[in-house]
Short mmCIF file of C-alpha atoms and ligand atoms in Angstrom, two decimals:
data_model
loop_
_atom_site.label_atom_id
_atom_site.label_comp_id
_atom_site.label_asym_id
_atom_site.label_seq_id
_atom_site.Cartn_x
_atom_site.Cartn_y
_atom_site.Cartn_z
CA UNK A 1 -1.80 -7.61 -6.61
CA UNK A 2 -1.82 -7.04 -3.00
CA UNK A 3 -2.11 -3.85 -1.75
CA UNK A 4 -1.83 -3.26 2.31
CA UNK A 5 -5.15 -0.67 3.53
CA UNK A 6 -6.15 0.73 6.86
CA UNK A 7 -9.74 1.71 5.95
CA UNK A 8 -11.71 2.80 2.87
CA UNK A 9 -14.62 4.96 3.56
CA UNK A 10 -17.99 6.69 1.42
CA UNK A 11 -18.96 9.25 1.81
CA UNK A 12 -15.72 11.57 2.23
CA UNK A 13 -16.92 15.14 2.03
CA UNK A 14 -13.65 16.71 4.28
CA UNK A 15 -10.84 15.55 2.02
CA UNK A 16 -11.07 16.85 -1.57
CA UNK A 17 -13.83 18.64 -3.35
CA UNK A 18 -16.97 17.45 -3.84
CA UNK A 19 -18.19 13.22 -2.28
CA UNK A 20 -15.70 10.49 -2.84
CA UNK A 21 -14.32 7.60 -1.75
CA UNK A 22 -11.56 7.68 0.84
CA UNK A 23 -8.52 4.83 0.57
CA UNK A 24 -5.82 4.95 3.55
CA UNK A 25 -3.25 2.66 2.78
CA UNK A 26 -1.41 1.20 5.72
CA UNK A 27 2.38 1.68 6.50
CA UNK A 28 4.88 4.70 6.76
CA UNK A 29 8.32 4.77 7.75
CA UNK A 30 8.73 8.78 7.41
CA UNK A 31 7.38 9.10 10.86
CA UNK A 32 6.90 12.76 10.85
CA UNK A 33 7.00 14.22 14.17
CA UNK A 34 3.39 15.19 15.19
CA UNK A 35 1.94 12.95 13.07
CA UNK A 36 -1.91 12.59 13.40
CA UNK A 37 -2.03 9.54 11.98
CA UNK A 38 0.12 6.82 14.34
CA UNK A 39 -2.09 4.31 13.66
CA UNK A 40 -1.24 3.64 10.25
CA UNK A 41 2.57 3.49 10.32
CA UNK A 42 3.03 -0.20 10.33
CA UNK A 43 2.58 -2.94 8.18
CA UNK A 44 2.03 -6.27 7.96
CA UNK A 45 -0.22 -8.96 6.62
CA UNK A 46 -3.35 -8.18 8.59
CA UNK A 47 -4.02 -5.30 6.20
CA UNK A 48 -3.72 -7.21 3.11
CA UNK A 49 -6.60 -6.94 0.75
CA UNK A 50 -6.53 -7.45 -2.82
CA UNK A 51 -6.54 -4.29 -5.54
CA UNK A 52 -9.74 -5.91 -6.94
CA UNK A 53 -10.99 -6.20 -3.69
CA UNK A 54 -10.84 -2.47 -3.54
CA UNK A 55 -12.05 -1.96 -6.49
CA UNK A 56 -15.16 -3.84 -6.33
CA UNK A 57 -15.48 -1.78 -2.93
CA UNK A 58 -15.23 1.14 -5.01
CA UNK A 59 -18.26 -0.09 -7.43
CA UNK A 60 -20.60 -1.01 -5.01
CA UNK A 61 -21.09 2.88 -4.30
CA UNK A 62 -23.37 4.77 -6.28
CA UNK A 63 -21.76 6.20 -9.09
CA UNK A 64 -23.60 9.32 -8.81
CA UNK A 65 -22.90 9.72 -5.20
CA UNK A 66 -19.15 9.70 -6.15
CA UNK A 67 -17.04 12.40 -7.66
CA UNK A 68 -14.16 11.69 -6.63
CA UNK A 69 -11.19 9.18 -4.89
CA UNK A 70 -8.94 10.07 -2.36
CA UNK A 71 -5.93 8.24 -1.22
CA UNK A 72 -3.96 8.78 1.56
CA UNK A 73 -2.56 6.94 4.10
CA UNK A 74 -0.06 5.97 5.60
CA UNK A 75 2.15 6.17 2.80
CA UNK A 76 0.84 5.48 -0.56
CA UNK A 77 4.42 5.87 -2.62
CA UNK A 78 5.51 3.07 -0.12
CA UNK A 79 3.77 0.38 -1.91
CA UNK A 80 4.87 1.79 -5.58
CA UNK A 81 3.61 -1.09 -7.90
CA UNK A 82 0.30 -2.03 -5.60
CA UNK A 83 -0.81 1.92 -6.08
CA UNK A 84 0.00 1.85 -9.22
CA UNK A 85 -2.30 -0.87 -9.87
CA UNK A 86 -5.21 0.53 -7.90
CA UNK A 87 -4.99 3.97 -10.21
CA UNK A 88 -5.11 1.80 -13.51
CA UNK A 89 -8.25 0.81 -12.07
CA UNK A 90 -9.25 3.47 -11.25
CA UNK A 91 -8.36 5.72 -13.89
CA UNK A 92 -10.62 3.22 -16.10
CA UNK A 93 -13.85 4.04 -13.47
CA UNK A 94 -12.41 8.25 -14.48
CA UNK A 95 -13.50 7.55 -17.70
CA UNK A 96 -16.73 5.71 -17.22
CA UNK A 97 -17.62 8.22 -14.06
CA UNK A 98 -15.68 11.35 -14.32
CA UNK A 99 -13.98 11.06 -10.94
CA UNK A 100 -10.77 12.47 -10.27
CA UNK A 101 -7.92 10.92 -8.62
CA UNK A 102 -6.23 12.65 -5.66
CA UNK A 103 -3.32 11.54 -3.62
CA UNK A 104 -1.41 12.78 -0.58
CA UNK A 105 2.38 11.92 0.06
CA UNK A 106 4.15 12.87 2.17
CA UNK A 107 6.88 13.34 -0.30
CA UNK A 108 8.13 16.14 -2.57
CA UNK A 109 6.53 15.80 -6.13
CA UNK A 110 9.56 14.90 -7.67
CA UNK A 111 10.55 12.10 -5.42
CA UNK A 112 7.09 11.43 -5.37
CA UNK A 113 7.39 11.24 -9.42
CA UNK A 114 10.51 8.87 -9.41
CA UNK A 115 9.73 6.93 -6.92
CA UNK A 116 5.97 5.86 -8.11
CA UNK A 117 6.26 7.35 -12.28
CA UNK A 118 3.09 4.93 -13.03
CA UNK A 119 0.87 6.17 -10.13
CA UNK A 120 2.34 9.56 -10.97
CA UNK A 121 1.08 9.68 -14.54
CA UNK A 122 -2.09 8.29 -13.81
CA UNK A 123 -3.27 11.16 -10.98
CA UNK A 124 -5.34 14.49 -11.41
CA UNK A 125 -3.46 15.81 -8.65
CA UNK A 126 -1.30 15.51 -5.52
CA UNK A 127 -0.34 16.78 -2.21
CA UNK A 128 3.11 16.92 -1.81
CA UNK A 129 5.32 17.14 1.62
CA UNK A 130 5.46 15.60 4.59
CA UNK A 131 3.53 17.51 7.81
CA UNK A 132 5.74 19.88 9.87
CA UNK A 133 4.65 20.37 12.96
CA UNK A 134 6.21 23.67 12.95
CA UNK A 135 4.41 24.93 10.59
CA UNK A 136 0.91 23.46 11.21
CA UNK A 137 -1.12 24.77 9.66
CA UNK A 138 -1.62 24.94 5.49
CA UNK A 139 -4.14 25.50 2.77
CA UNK A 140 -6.97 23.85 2.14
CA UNK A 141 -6.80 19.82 2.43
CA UNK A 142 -2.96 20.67 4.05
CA UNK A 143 -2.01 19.86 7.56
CA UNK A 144 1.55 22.47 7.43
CA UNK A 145 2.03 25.40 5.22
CA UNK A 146 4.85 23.80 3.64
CA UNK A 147 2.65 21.56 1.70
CA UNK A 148 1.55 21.28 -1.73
CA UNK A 149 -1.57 21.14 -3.32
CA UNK A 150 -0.32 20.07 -7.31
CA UNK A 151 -3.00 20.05 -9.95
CA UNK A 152 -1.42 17.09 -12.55
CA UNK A 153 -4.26 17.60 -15.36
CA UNK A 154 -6.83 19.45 -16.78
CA UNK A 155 -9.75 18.08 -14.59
CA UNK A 156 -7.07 18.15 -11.39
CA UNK A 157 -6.51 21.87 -12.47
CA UNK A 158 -10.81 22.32 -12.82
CA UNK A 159 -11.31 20.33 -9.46
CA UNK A 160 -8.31 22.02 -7.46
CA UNK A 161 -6.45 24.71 -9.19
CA UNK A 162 -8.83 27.08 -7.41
CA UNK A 163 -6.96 26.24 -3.90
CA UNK A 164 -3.46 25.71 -4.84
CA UNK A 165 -2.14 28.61 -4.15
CA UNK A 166 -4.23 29.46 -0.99
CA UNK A 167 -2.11 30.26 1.32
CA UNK A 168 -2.47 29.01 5.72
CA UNK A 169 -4.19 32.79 6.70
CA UNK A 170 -6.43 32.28 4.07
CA UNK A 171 -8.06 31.05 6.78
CA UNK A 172 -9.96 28.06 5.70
CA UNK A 173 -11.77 26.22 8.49
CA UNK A 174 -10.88 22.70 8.86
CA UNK A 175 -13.52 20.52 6.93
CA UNK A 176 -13.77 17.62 9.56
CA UNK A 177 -16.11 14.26 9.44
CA UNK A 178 -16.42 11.65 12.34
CA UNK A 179 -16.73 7.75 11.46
CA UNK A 180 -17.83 6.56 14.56
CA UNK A 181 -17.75 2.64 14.84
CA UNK A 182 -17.98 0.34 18.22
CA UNK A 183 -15.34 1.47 19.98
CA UNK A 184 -13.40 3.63 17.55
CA UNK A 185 -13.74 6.90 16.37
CA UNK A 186 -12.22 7.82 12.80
CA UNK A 187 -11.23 11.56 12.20
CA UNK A 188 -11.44 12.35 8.74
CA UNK A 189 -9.59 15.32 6.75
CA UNK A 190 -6.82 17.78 7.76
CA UNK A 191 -7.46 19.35 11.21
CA UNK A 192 -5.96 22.54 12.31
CA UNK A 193 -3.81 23.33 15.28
CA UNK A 194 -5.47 22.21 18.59
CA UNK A 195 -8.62 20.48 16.92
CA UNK A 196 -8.09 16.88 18.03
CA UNK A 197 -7.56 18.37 21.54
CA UNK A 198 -10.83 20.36 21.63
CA UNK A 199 -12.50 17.40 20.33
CA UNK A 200 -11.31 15.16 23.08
CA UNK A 201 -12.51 17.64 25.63
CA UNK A 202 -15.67 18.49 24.18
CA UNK A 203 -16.26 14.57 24.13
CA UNK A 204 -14.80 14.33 27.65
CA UNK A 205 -17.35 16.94 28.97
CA UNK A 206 -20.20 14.51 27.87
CA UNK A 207 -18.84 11.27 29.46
CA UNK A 208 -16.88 10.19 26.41
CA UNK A 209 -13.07 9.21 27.35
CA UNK A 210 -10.38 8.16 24.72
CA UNK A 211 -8.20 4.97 25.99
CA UNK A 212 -5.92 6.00 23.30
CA UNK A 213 -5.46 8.60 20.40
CA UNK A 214 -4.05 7.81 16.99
CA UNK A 215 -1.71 11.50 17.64
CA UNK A 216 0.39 10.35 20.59
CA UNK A 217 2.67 7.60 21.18
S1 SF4 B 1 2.02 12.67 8.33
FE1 SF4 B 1 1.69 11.15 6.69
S2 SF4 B 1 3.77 10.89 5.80
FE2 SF4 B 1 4.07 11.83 7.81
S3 SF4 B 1 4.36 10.12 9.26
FE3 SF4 B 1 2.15 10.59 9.24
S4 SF4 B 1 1.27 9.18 7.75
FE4 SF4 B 1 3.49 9.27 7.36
#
């Protein structure tokens, strides 16, 4: 099963509780105005890698230094039976390990649910919504207030339940990490309101210019 991915990452520390490993899959047609995340809205078969592929990825990391998988993309209910696939895969490593599963969509849970009921079943918890600008913003691991943070099991409910009814003036800093590669620079978790700004002009006031940003056309 082929599943299309723009990056997988270890450690993830800014998206979820706890370490984990980070899975963006590639592709989106929602296109939500003010989007952060450009880069990963189209598809094709450059980002093809196999599930097992991914999951080997996943079991080369220490076990211990794992507690957790996010996924996120892109748009992970956009490749329904590929995702599902992943989390059966997954969900077998939850057992061995004890990691959760966490996935954001930007869909409603019960679209979310219809569209993707294998995925759905298999997940300790998901964020539900697509980002409004508007209302930039939300609780913890949100990027807009109108976003849900949905505990799906007992362990999603022990891992998460704590923030899912935080509310935006809460006031939660954003939890941010930078993957810096060659000549790219990964931004990883939920900023808030004018954070990818001040970090382009705190990088610009030592030398460091962006030839392009993954938030603007
Ligand atoms: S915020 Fe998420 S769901 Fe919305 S366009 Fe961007 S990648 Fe797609």
């Amino acid at each position: 099963m082929i599943i299309d991915v723009a990056r997988l990452h270890h450690p993830v520390t800014a998206l979820g509780p706890g370490t984990r490993l980070g899975i963006w899959t590639q592709g989106c047609t929602l296109a939500c105005p003010g989007c952060l995340s450009r880069d990963t809205w189209e598809s094709g078969p450059e980002y093809a890698v196999d599930v097992r592929t991914v999951l080997d990825w996943c079991d080369a990391r220490p076990p211990a230094e794992v507690d957790g998988v996010s996924i996120s993309g892109g748009e992970p209910s956009q490749q329904p039976h590929a995702l599902a696939e992943l989390l059966k895969g997954l969900a077998e490593r939850r057992e061995r390990h004890g990691w959760d599963l966490l996935c954001w969509t930007g869909l409603e849970e019960e679209l979310f649910a219809n569209r993707c009921p294998d995925a759905y079943a298999l997940l300790d918890g998901l964020v539900t919504g697509p980002y409004v600008a508007a209302r930039a913003g939300g609780g913890r691991w949100r990027g807009s207030a109108n976003q849900r943070l949905v505990p799906l099991t007992g362990l999603g409910q022990e891992r998460y339940g704590q923030w899912a009814e935080d509310e935006p003036q809460d006031g939660h800093p954003a939890e941010l990490q930078f993957q810096v590669e060659t000549d790219r620079m990964f931004l990883i978790g939920v900023p808030r309101p004018g954070d990818p700004a001040r970090v382009q002009r705190a990088l610009a006031a030592q030398g460091i210019t962006m030839d392009g940003v993954t938030w603007r056309p």
